[in-house]
CSV table of C-alpha atoms in Angstrom, one decimal:
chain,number,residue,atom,x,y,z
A,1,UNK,CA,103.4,96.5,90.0
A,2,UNK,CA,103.2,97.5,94.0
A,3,UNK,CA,104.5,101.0,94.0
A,4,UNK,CA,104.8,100.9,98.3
A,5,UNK,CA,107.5,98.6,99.4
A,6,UNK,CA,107.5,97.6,103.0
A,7,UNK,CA,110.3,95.9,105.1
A,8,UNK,CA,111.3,93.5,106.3
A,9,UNK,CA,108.2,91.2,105.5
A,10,UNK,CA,108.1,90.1,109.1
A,11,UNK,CA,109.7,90.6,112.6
A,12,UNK,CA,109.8,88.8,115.8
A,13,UNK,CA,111.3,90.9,118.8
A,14,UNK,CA,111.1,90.4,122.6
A,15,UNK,CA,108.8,92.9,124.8
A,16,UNK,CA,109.8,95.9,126.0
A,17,UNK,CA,112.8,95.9,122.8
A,18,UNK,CA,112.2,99.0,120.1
A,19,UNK,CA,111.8,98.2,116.4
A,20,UNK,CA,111.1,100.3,113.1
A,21,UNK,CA,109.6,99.3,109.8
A,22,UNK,CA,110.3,100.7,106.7
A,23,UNK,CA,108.0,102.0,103.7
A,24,UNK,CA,109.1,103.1,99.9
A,25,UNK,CA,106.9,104.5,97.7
A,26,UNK,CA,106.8,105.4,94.0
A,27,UNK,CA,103.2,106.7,93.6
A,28,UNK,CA,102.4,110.2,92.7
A,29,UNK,CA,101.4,113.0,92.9
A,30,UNK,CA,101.7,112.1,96.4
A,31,UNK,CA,98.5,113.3,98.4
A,32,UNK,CA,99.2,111.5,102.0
A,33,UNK,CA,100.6,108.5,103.7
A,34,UNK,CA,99.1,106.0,105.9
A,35,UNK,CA,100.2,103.7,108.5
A,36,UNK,CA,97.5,101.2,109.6
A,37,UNK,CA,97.6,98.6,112.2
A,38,UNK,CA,95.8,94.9,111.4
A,39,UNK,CA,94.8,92.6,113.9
A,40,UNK,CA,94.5,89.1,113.4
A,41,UNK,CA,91.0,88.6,112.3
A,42,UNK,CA,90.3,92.5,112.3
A,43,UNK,CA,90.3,94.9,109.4
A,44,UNK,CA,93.2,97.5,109.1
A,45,UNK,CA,93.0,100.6,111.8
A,46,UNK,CA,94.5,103.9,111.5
A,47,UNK,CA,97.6,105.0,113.4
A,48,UNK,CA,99.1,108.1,111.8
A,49,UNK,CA,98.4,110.0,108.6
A,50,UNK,CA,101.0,112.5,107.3
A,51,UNK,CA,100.7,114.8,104.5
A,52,UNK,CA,104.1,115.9,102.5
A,53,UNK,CA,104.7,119.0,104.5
A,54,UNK,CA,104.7,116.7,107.9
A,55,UNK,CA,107.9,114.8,108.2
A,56,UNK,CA,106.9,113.2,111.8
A,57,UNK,CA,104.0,112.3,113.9
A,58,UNK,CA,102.9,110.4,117.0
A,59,UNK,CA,100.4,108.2,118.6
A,60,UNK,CA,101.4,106.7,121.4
A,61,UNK,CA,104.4,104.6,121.4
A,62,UNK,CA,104.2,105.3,117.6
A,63,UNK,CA,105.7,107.5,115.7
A,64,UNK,CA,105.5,107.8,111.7
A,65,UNK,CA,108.6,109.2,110.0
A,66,UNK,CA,108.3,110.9,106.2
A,67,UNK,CA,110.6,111.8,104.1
A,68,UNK,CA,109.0,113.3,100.9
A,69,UNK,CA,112.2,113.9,99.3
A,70,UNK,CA,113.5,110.0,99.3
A,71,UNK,CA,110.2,109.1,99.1
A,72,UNK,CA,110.4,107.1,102.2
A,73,UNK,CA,108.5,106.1,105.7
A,74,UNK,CA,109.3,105.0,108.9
A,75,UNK,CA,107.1,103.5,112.0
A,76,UNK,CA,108.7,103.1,114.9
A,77,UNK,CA,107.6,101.6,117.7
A,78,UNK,CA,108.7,102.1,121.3
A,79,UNK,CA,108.8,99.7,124.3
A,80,UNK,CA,107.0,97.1,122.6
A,81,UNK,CA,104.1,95.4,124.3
A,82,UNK,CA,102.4,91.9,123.4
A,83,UNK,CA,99.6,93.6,122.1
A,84,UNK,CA,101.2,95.5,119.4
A,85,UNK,CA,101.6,92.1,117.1
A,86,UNK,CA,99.7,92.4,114.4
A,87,UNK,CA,100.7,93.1,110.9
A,88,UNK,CA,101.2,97.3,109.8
A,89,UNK,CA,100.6,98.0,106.8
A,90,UNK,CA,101.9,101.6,105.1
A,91,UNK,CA,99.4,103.5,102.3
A,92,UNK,CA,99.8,106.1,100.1
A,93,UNK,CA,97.1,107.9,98.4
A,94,UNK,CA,96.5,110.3,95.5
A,95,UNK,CA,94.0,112.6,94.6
A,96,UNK,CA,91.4,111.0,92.5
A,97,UNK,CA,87.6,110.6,92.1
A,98,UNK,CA,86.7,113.7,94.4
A,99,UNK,CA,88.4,111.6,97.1
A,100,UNK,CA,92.1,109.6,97.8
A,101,UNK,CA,92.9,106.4,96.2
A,102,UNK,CA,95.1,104.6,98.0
A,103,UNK,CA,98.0,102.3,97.2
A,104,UNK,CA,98.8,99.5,99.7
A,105,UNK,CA,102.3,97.7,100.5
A,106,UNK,CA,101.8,94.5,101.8
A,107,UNK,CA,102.7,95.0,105.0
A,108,UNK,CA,105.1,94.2,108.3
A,109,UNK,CA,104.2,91.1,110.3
A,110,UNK,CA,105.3,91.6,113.9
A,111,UNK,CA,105.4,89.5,116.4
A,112,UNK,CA,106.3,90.4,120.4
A,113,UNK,CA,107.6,87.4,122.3
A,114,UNK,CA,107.2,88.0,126.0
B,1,UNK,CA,77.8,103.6,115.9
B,2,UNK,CA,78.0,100.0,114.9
B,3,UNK,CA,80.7,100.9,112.2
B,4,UNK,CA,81.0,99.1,109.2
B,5,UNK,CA,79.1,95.9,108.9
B,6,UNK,CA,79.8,92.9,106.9
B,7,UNK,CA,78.3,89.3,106.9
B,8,UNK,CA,78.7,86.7,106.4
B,9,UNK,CA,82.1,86.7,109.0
B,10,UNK,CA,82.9,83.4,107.1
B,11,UNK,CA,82.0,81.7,104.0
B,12,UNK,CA,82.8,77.9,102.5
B,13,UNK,CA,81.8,77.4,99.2
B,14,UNK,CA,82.2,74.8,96.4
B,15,UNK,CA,83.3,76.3,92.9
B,16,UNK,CA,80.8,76.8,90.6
B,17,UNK,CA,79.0,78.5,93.2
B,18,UNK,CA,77.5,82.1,93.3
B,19,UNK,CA,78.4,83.9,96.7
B,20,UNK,CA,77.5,87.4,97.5
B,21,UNK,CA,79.0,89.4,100.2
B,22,UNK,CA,77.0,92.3,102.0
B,23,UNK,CA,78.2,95.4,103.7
B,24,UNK,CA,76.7,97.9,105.9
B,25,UNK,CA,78.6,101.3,105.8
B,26,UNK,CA,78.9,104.1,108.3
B,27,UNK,CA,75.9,105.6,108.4
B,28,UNK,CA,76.4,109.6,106.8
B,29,UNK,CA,79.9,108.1,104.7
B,30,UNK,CA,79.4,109.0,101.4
B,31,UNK,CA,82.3,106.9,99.6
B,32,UNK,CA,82.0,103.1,100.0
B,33,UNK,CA,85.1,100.7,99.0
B,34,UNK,CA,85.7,96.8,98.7
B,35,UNK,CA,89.1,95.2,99.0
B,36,UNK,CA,90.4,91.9,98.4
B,37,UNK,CA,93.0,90.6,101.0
B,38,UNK,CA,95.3,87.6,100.1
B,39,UNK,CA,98.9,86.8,101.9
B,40,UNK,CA,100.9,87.1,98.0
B,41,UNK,CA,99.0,90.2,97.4
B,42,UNK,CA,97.9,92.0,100.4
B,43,UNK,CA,95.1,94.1,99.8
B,44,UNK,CA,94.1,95.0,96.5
B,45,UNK,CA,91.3,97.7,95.9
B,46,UNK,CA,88.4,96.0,93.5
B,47,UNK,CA,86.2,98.8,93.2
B,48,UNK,CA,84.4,102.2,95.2
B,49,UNK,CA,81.3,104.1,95.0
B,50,UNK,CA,80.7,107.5,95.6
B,51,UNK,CA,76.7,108.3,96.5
B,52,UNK,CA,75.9,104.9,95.6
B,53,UNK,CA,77.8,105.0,92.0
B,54,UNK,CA,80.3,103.1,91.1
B,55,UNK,CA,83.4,105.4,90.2
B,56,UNK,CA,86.1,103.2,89.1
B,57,UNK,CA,86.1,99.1,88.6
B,58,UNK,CA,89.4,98.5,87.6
B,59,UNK,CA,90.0,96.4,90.1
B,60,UNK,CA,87.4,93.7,89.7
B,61,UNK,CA,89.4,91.1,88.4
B,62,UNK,CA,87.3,89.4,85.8
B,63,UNK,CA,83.6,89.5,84.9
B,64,UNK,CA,82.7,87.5,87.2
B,65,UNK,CA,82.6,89.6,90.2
B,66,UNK,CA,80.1,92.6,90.0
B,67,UNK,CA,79.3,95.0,92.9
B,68,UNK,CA,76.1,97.1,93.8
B,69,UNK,CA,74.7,100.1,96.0
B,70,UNK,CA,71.3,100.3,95.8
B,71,UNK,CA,71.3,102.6,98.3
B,72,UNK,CA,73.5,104.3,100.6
B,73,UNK,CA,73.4,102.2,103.8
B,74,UNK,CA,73.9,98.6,101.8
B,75,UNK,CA,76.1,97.4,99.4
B,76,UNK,CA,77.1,93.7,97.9
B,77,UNK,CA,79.6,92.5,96.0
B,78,UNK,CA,78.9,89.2,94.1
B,79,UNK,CA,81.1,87.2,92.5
B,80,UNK,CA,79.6,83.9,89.7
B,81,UNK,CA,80.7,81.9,89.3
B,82,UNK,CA,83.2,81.3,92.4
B,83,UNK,CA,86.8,79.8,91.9
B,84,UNK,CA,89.0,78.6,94.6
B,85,UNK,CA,91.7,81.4,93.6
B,86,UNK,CA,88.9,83.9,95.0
B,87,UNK,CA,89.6,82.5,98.5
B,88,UNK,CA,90.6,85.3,99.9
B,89,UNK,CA,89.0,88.0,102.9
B,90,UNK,CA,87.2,90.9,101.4
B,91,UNK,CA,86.6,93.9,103.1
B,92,UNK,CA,84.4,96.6,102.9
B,93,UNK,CA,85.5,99.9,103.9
B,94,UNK,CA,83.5,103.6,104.1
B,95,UNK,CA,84.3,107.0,104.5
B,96,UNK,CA,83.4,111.0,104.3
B,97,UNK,CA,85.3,112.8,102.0
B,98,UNK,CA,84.2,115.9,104.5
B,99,UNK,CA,86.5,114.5,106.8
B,100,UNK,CA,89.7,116.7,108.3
B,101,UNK,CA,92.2,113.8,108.5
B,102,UNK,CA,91.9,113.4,104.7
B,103,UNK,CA,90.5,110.0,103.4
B,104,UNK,CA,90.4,107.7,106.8
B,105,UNK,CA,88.6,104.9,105.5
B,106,UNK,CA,87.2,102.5,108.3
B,107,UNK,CA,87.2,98.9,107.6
B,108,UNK,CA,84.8,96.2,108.3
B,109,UNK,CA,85.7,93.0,110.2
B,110,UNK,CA,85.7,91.2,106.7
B,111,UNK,CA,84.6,88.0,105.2
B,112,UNK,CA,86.7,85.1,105.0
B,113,UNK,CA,86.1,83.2,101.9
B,114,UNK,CA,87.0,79.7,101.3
B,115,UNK,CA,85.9,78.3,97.7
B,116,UNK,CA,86.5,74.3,97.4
């Protein structure tokens, strides 16, 4: 059973346009959440991390919503640019084995049309 | 730093076969973890070491695949015999639980596996 959700499974939008995915998670005790960016052919790269006291944070154009109450994410992306295709994925880790386990959704495929 | 390191980038197989898969970590990274990445399943965590032992297996999804770290810079994850439902990219990933932004891991480039 995947306890993170992520929507929609996959999103085409025009450059320049704004879009935000979505992450729902059922895992607990709820250490941190994750939002990684894949490139084709590339293993999965870090964006934002917050814990459950942070309810936003920014890289960039990105900017990671929490909610630890609904148990829900956002990533939103601002002014999208060609380059930003690639698929995001959302984790959410508990405390386990000295370190974080994490628990994956199966992530957003995006894809910016010029 | 080279970061992590795996070869081979891309493997073809038949079934039947034995493959083994090799990863470099980040040199100093204590924890060590391989994932299996499929498009039904997304990535799935098979197993992680911590100092070179292997803390929790549950992943590996039959007998068949085993991992080692014999040491702390090297690492392999074998799977005999393969089966074309183990197509799949595997990634290796490594990180320092001293870390202040929690448990980054950073991933490898991973192999792409294609078992006939």
């Amino acid at each position: 059973k995947n306890q993170v959700e992520q929507s929609p499974q996959s999103l085409i939008i025009l450059e320049g346009k704004n879009c935000t995915l979505q992450c729902n998670y059922t895992v607990s005790p709820f250490s941190n959440l994750r939002w990684y960016k894949q490139d084709t052919g590339r293993g999965p790269v870090s964006l934002t991390i917050m814990t459950f006291s942070e309810n936003t944070k920014s890289n960039g154009r990105y900017t990671a919503t929490l909610d630890a109450d609904t148990k829900q994410s956002s990533l939103h992306i601002t002014a999208s640019q060609l380059s930003d295709s690639a698929s995001y994925i959302c984790v959410v880790s508990v405390p386990g084995g000295g370190s974080y386990i994490p628990t994956f959704g199966r992530g957003t495929s995006l894809i910016v049309h010029p | 730093d080279a970061g992590v390191i795996q070869s081979p980038r891309h493997e073809v197989t038949e079934m039947g076969q034995e493959v083994t898969l090799r990863c470099k970590p980040i040199s100093g990274h204590d924890y060590l973890f391989w994932y299996r990445q499929t498009m039904m399943r997304g990535l799935e965590l098979l197993i992680y070491f911590n100092n070179n032992v292997p803390i929790d297996d549950s992943g590996m999804p039959e007998d068949r695949f085993s991992a080692k770290m014999p040491n702390a810079s090297f690492s392999t994850l074998k799977i005999q015999p393969s089966e074309p439902r183990d197509s799949a990219v595997y990634f290796c990933a490594s990180t320092n639980r001293g870390l202040s932004s929690y448990n980054e891991q950073f991933f490898g480039p991973g192999t792409r596996l294609t078992v006939l």
